[in-house]
Amino acid sequence: MFFARRESRSIFPEPPIPRPSTASVFSRVDLSQAESSLQKVAVWSAVDLVASLTSILPIGVFEGEGSSKRQLPLPKVLEDPSGEGYGTEDWVYQYIASLLLRGNTNGRVGARDRIGNPTQIVLYHPDLVQGWRDLKTGLPQWRAGSEDVPADEMWHQRAYVIPGRLMGLSPVRHHATTIGLAIAAERFGQQWFEDGAHPSGILSNEQALKPGQAASAKERFMASMRGRREPLVLGQGWKFQSIQVNPEESQFLETQKYTAAECARIYGPGVAEVLGYESGGSMTYANVEQRSLDLLTYSLDRWLVHTERMFTRLLPPGQYVKLNRKALARTDLLTRFRAHALALQNRWMVANEVRAEEDQAPVKWGDEPSTVNAPKVQIPD
């Protein structure tokens, strides 16, 4: 959003966002940087899933509707929004990842076209930008690091919005307890083995031992066991008991499974299931396609629409952006050919359109629908 006009004054100052309690061990996991939460595999996977799928979809610019609809060449801002040579895919990935981790994406406008639309937007690190409304004027104020940025040069998009707040809410900050617990459980499992959090066994004797005798017995026992696979022989009164620890208990595996699923669900229904974090279920061939559809419908599509509308606001009036969602519908060969057959038989696609989707060269006769009633192709289920 660009702030070229004066906004209405905010009556109330923005209330502080409550922070998690610092009384528990897991709340001391440092999540002050956006990248810190990515230590949890489930958070990394969920963010990467949504950001990657959004960034790889083909972008189309159109004007008009219905029979007057036509596709336009991509403008400069959609070929390389940052102007740094990394391309649109790289920029969109950063844009979505910033929204998912911090609820905001900010950038500085480096150039504009003749009607004032940005042609270059260089994105800031999400933790670098601070935004608030001036209590006297109600206008946004911006700071990036130690530098004040004029409002007309700051480009801002937000997610997870609450009335009365300029900045979107941060999912990582609001779910710091869940993410912190997940990271703490993994660290505990690692320290269990690295630090020797439990003795491997107990060597005991029925008689009372002085400290020196106990140390000597331990030293002799360790010397006889180290590097050997021979049977152990103990004298009268001595007993050795090995301590076996359940791997699930030593690494808090159940806790890790639960928190992993919760971390993935932060980013919407269907994410945890597609990533394999569902509890009490299994991924089968029969439901893979349905889960992919659920992911698109309930979690991913909101970010696709968000991205389309964001890009549309960068274009002249009357032009709009659409992301090609067909690229996500990677079905099996038989299902794809069944869909092509239906499209050709009902004459709402021509052969060259089908061949283009299958990455095949066009043919001379493939630009017009057939005028002959072809026999219906029966494809068994």
PDB file of N, CA and C in Angstrom, residues 63-121:
ATOM      1  N   GLU A  63      -6.276  -7.839 -19.516  1.00  0.00           N
ATOM      2  CA  GLU A  63      -7.244  -6.743 -19.462  1.00  0.00           C
ATOM      3  C   GLU A  63      -8.516  -7.204 -20.155  1.00  0.00           C
ATOM      4  N   GLY A  64      -9.643  -6.677 -19.693  1.00  0.00           N
ATOM      5  CA  GLY A  64     -10.915  -7.069 -20.260  1.00  0.00           C
ATOM      6  C   GLY A  64     -11.446  -8.351 -19.651  1.00  0.00           C
ATOM      7  N   GLU A  65     -12.693  -8.653 -19.967  1.00  0.00           N
ATOM      8  CA  GLU A  65     -13.349  -9.859 -19.471  1.00  0.00           C
ATOM      9  C   GLU A  65     -14.091 -10.532 -20.619  1.00  0.00           C
ATOM     10  N   GLY A  66     -14.367 -11.813 -20.440  1.00  0.00           N
ATOM     11  CA  GLY A  66     -15.141 -12.538 -21.434  1.00  0.00           C
ATOM     12  C   GLY A  66     -14.464 -12.573 -22.790  1.00  0.00           C
ATOM     13  N   SER A  67     -15.250 -12.270 -23.841  1.00  0.00           N
ATOM     14  CA  SER A  67     -14.713 -12.338 -25.209  1.00  0.00           C
ATOM     15  C   SER A  67     -13.678 -11.255 -25.493  1.00  0.00           C
ATOM     16  N   SER A  68     -13.688 -10.180 -24.699  1.00  0.00           N
ATOM     17  CA  SER A  68     -12.714  -9.092 -24.909  1.00  0.00           C
ATOM     18  C   SER A  68     -11.444  -9.275 -24.078  1.00  0.00           C
ATOM     19  N   LYS A  69     -11.352 -10.356 -23.348  1.00  0.00           N
ATOM     20  CA  LYS A  69     -10.181 -10.602 -22.518  1.00  0.00           C
ATOM     21  C   LYS A  69      -8.964 -10.906 -23.385  1.00  0.00           C
ATOM     22  N   ARG A  70      -7.850 -10.255 -23.082  1.00  0.00           N
ATOM     23  CA  ARG A  70      -6.622 -10.544 -23.818  1.00  0.00           C
ATOM     24  C   ARG A  70      -5.425 -10.439 -22.879  1.00  0.00           C
ATOM     25  N   GLN A  71      -4.409 -11.234 -23.180  1.00  0.00           N
ATOM     26  CA  GLN A  71      -3.201 -11.257 -22.355  1.00  0.00           C
ATOM     27  C   GLN A  71      -2.204 -10.227 -22.852  1.00  0.00           C
ATOM     28  N   LEU A  72      -1.525  -9.569 -21.894  1.00  0.00           N
ATOM     29  CA  LEU A  72      -0.568  -8.509 -22.198  1.00  0.00           C
ATOM     30  C   LEU A  72       0.848  -8.959 -21.854  1.00  0.00           C
ATOM     31  N   PRO A  73       1.859  -8.328 -22.426  1.00  0.00           N
ATOM     32  CA  PRO A  73       3.237  -8.639 -22.052  1.00  0.00           C
ATOM     33  C   PRO A  73       3.487  -8.263 -20.580  1.00  0.00           C
ATOM     34  N   LEU A  74       4.386  -8.979 -19.948  1.00  0.00           N
ATOM     35  CA  LEU A  74       4.706  -8.678 -18.554  1.00  0.00           C
ATOM     36  C   LEU A  74       5.447  -7.349 -18.470  1.00  0.00           C
ATOM     37  N   PRO A  75       5.004  -6.453 -17.580  1.00  0.00           N
ATOM     38  CA  PRO A  75       5.748  -5.206 -17.390  1.00  0.00           C
ATOM     39  C   PRO A  75       7.049  -5.466 -16.632  1.00  0.00           C
ATOM     40  N   LYS A  76       7.900  -4.481 -16.586  1.00  0.00           N
ATOM     41  CA  LYS A  76       9.214  -4.612 -15.967  1.00  0.00           C
ATOM     42  C   LYS A  76       9.126  -5.029 -14.506  1.00  0.00           C
ATOM     43  N   VAL A  77       8.148  -4.475 -13.781  1.00  0.00           N
ATOM     44  CA  VAL A  77       8.056  -4.750 -12.355  1.00  0.00           C
ATOM     45  C   VAL A  77       7.702  -6.204 -12.080  1.00  0.00           C
ATOM     46  N   LEU A  78       7.091  -6.903 -13.035  1.00  0.00           N
ATOM     47  CA  LEU A  78       6.746  -8.305 -12.835  1.00  0.00           C
ATOM     48  C   LEU A  78       7.814  -9.251 -13.392  1.00  0.00           C
ATOM     49  N   GLU A  79       8.785  -8.728 -14.101  1.00  0.00           N
ATOM     50  CA  GLU A  79       9.888  -9.549 -14.581  1.00  0.00           C
ATOM     51  C   GLU A  79      11.009  -9.630 -13.559  1.00  0.00           C
ATOM     52  N   ASP A  80      11.241  -8.536 -12.849  1.00  0.00           N
ATOM     53  CA  ASP A  80      12.284  -8.490 -11.818  1.00  0.00           C
ATOM     54  C   ASP A  80      11.956  -7.357 -10.856  1.00  0.00           C
ATOM     55  N   PRO A  81      11.045  -7.587  -9.879  1.00  0.00           N
ATOM     56  CA  PRO A  81      10.554  -6.488  -9.038  1.00  0.00           C
ATOM     57  C   PRO A  81      11.644  -5.737  -8.283  1.00  0.00           C
ATOM     58  N   SER A  82      12.693  -6.424  -7.856  1.00  0.00           N
ATOM     59  CA  SER A  82      13.732  -5.737  -7.086  1.00  0.00           C
ATOM     60  C   SER A  82      14.734  -5.015  -7.970  1.00  0.00           C
ATOM     61  N   GLY A  83      14.796  -5.384  -9.264  1.00  0.00           N
ATOM     62  CA  GLY A  83      15.781  -4.793 -10.157  1.00  0.00           C
ATOM     63  C   GLY A  83      17.192  -5.259  -9.895  1.00  0.00           C
ATOM     64  N   GLU A  84      17.340  -6.319  -9.123  1.00  0.00           N
ATOM     65  CA  GLU A  84      18.667  -6.812  -8.749  1.00  0.00           C
ATOM     66  C   GLU A  84      19.110  -8.011  -9.581  1.00  0.00           C
ATOM     67  N   GLY A  85      18.246  -8.466 -10.502  1.00  0.00           N
ATOM     68  CA  GLY A  85      18.621  -9.552 -11.382  1.00  0.00           C
ATOM     69  C   GLY A  85      18.271 -10.944 -10.897  1.00  0.00           C
ATOM     70  N   TYR A  86      17.565 -11.062  -9.770  1.00  0.00           N
ATOM     71  CA  TYR A  86      17.218 -12.378  -9.242  1.00  0.00           C
ATOM     72  C   TYR A  86      15.874 -12.899  -9.751  1.00  0.00           C
ATOM     73  N   GLY A  87      15.101 -12.069 -10.402  1.00  0.00           N
ATOM     74  CA  GLY A  87      13.862 -12.515 -11.000  1.00  0.00           C
ATOM     75  C   GLY A  87      12.665 -12.483 -10.067  1.00  0.00           C
ATOM     76  N   THR A  88      11.496 -12.719 -10.666  1.00  0.00           N
ATOM     77  CA  THR A  88      10.244 -12.648  -9.922  1.00  0.00           C
ATOM     78  C   THR A  88      10.114 -13.769  -8.902  1.00  0.00           C
ATOM     79  N   GLU A  89      10.539 -14.999  -9.262  1.00  0.00           N
ATOM     80  CA  GLU A  89      10.387 -16.133  -8.345  1.00  0.00           C
ATOM     81  C   GLU A  89      11.094 -15.870  -7.023  1.00  0.00           C
ATOM     82  N   ASP A  90      12.313 -15.353  -7.094  1.00  0.00           N
ATOM     83  CA  ASP A  90      13.081 -15.056  -5.885  1.00  0.00           C
ATOM     84  C   ASP A  90      12.383 -13.995  -5.049  1.00  0.00           C
ATOM     85  N   TRP A  91      11.870 -12.963  -5.718  1.00  0.00           N
ATOM     86  CA  TRP A  91      11.207 -11.861  -5.006  1.00  0.00           C
ATOM     87  C   TRP A  91       9.918 -12.322  -4.348  1.00  0.00           C
ATOM     88  N   VAL A  92       9.107 -13.111  -5.065  1.00  0.00           N
ATOM     89  CA  VAL A  92       7.839 -13.586  -4.511  1.00  0.00           C
ATOM     90  C   VAL A  92       8.084 -14.514  -3.321  1.00  0.00           C
ATOM     91  N   TYR A  93       9.113 -15.352  -3.396  1.00  0.00           N
ATOM     92  CA  TYR A  93       9.438 -16.230  -2.259  1.00  0.00           C
ATOM     93  C   TYR A  93       9.735 -15.386  -1.012  1.00  0.00           C
ATOM     94  N   GLN A  94      10.540 -14.343  -1.162  1.00  0.00           N
ATOM     95  CA  GLN A  94      10.848 -13.466  -0.026  1.00  0.00           C
ATOM     96  C   GLN A  94       9.577 -12.777   0.495  1.00  0.00           C
ATOM     97  N   TYR A  95       8.768 -12.325  -0.439  1.00  0.00           N
ATOM     98  CA  TYR A  95       7.531 -11.615  -0.085  1.00  0.00           C
ATOM     99  C   TYR A  95       6.616 -12.499   0.762  1.00  0.00           C
ATOM    100  N   ILE A  96       6.392 -13.753   0.333  1.00  0.00           N
ATOM    101  CA  ILE A  96       5.515 -14.657   1.067  1.00  0.00           C
ATOM    102  C   ILE A  96       6.157 -15.103   2.373  1.00  0.00           C
ATOM    103  N   ALA A  97       7.443 -15.431   2.361  1.00  0.00           N
ATOM    104  CA  ALA A  97       8.117 -15.878   3.583  1.00  0.00           C
ATOM    105  C   ALA A  97       8.060 -14.811   4.664  1.00  0.00           C
ATOM    106  N   SER A  98       8.219 -13.561   4.294  1.00  0.00           N
ATOM    107  CA  SER A  98       8.152 -12.471   5.262  1.00  0.00           C
ATOM    108  C   SER A  98       6.753 -12.366   5.868  1.00  0.00           C
ATOM    109  N   LEU A  99       5.716 -12.511   5.036  1.00  0.00           N
ATOM    110  CA  LEU A  99       4.348 -12.483   5.560  1.00  0.00           C
ATOM    111  C   LEU A  99       4.091 -13.648   6.504  1.00  0.00           C
ATOM    112  N   LEU A 100       4.597 -14.829   6.160  1.00  0.00           N
ATOM    113  CA  LEU A 100       4.337 -16.016   6.970  1.00  0.00           C
ATOM    114  C   LEU A 100       5.051 -15.955   8.313  1.00  0.00           C
ATOM    115  N   LEU A 101       6.238 -15.389   8.347  1.00  0.00           N
ATOM    116  CA  LEU A 101       7.018 -15.368   9.581  1.00  0.00           C
ATOM    117  C   LEU A 101       6.687 -14.158  10.456  1.00  0.00           C
ATOM    118  N   ARG A 102       6.493 -13.007   9.831  1.00  0.00           N
ATOM    119  CA  ARG A 102       6.319 -11.782  10.615  1.00  0.00           C
ATOM    120  C   ARG A 102       4.993 -11.063  10.358  1.00  0.00           C
ATOM    121  N   GLY A 103       4.211 -11.511   9.377  1.00  0.00           N
ATOM    122  CA  GLY A 103       2.924 -10.882   9.118  1.00  0.00           C
ATOM    123  C   GLY A 103       3.013  -9.594   8.329  1.00  0.00           C
ATOM    124  N   ASN A 104       4.214  -9.203   7.902  1.00  0.00           N
ATOM    125  CA  ASN A 104       4.417  -7.963   7.157  1.00  0.00           C
ATOM    126  C   ASN A 104       5.524  -8.152   6.134  1.00  0.00           C
ATOM    127  N   THR A 105       5.386  -7.461   5.010  1.00  0.00           N
ATOM    128  CA  THR A 105       6.464  -7.352   4.029  1.00  0.00           C
ATOM    129  C   THR A 105       6.627  -5.881   3.685  1.00  0.00           C
ATOM    130  N   ASN A 106       7.840  -5.392   3.849  1.00  0.00           N
ATOM    131  CA  ASN A 106       8.134  -3.990   3.560  1.00  0.00           C
ATOM    132  C   ASN A 106       9.257  -3.894   2.544  1.00  0.00           C
ATOM    133  N   GLY A 107       9.170  -2.882   1.714  1.00  0.00           N
ATOM    134  CA  GLY A 107      10.223  -2.620   0.743  1.00  0.00           C
ATOM    135  C   GLY A 107      10.320  -1.140   0.462  1.00  0.00           C
ATOM    136  N   ARG A 108      11.429  -0.755  -0.135  1.00  0.00           N
ATOM    137  CA  ARG A 108      11.614   0.655  -0.490  1.00  0.00           C
ATOM    138  C   ARG A 108      11.476   0.817  -1.995  1.00  0.00           C
ATOM    139  N   VAL A 109      10.666   1.776  -2.392  1.00  0.00           N
ATOM    140  CA  VAL A 109      10.424   2.031  -3.806  1.00  0.00           C
ATOM    141  C   VAL A 109      11.653   2.709  -4.395  1.00  0.00           C
ATOM    142  N   GLY A 110      12.254   2.046  -5.405  1.00  0.00           N
ATOM    143  CA  GLY A 110      13.452   2.607  -6.019  1.00  0.00           C
ATOM    144  C   GLY A 110      13.179   3.373  -7.291  1.00  0.00           C
ATOM    145  N   ALA A 111      12.050   3.096  -7.959  1.00  0.00           N
ATOM    146  CA  ALA A 111      11.725   3.794  -9.206  1.00  0.00           C
ATOM    147  C   ALA A 111      10.224   3.679  -9.453  1.00  0.00           C
ATOM    148  N   ARG A 112       9.690   4.625 -10.212  1.00  0.00           N
ATOM    149  CA  ARG A 112       8.272   4.640 -10.563  1.00  0.00           C
ATOM    150  C   ARG A 112       8.128   4.908 -12.059  1.00  0.00           C
ATOM    151  N   ASP A 113       6.939   4.513 -12.581  1.00  0.00           N
ATOM    152  CA  ASP A 113       6.669   4.818 -13.985  1.00  0.00           C
ATOM    153  C   ASP A 113       6.047   6.199 -14.098  1.00  0.00           C
ATOM    154  N   ARG A 114       5.623   6.551 -15.303  1.00  0.00           N
ATOM    155  CA  ARG A 114       5.120   7.911 -15.546  1.00  0.00           C
ATOM    156  C   ARG A 114       3.821   8.226 -14.818  1.00  0.00           C
ATOM    157  N   ILE A 115       3.047   7.178 -14.427  1.00  0.00           N
ATOM    158  CA  ILE A 115       1.803   7.444 -13.697  1.00  0.00           C
ATOM    159  C   ILE A 115       1.966   7.209 -12.199  1.00  0.00           C
ATOM    160  N   GLY A 116       3.193   6.958 -11.758  1.00  0.00           N
ATOM    161  CA  GLY A 116       3.462   6.856 -10.324  1.00  0.00           C
ATOM    162  C   GLY A 116       3.498   5.459  -9.765  1.00  0.00           C
ATOM    163  N   ASN A 117       3.261   4.432 -10.568  1.00  0.00           N
ATOM    164  CA  ASN A 117       3.315   3.065 -10.063  1.00  0.00           C
ATOM    165  C   ASN A 117       4.766   2.609  -9.911  1.00  0.00           C
ATOM    166  N   PRO A 118       5.071   1.881  -8.851  1.00  0.00           N
ATOM    167  CA  PRO A 118       6.450   1.435  -8.645  1.00  0.00           C
ATOM    168  C   PRO A 118       6.900   0.468  -9.744  1.00  0.00           C
ATOM    169  N   THR A 119       8.137   0.622 -10.177  1.00  0.00           N
ATOM    170  CA  THR A 119       8.757  -0.317 -11.112  1.00  0.00           C
ATOM    171  C   THR A 119       9.941  -1.035 -10.467  1.00  0.00           C
ATOM    172  N   GLN A 120      10.295  -0.641  -9.253  1.00  0.00           N
ATOM    173  CA  GLN A 120      11.363  -1.314  -8.516  1.00  0.00           C
ATOM    174  C   GLN A 120      11.049  -1.246  -7.022  1.00  0.00           C
ATOM    175  N   ILE A 121      11.030  -2.406  -6.373  1.00  0.00           N
ATOM    176  CA  ILE A 121      10.772  -2.492  -4.930  1.00  0.00           C
ATOM    177  C   ILE A 121      11.821  -3.413  -4.327  1.00  0.00           C
TER     178      ILE A 121
END
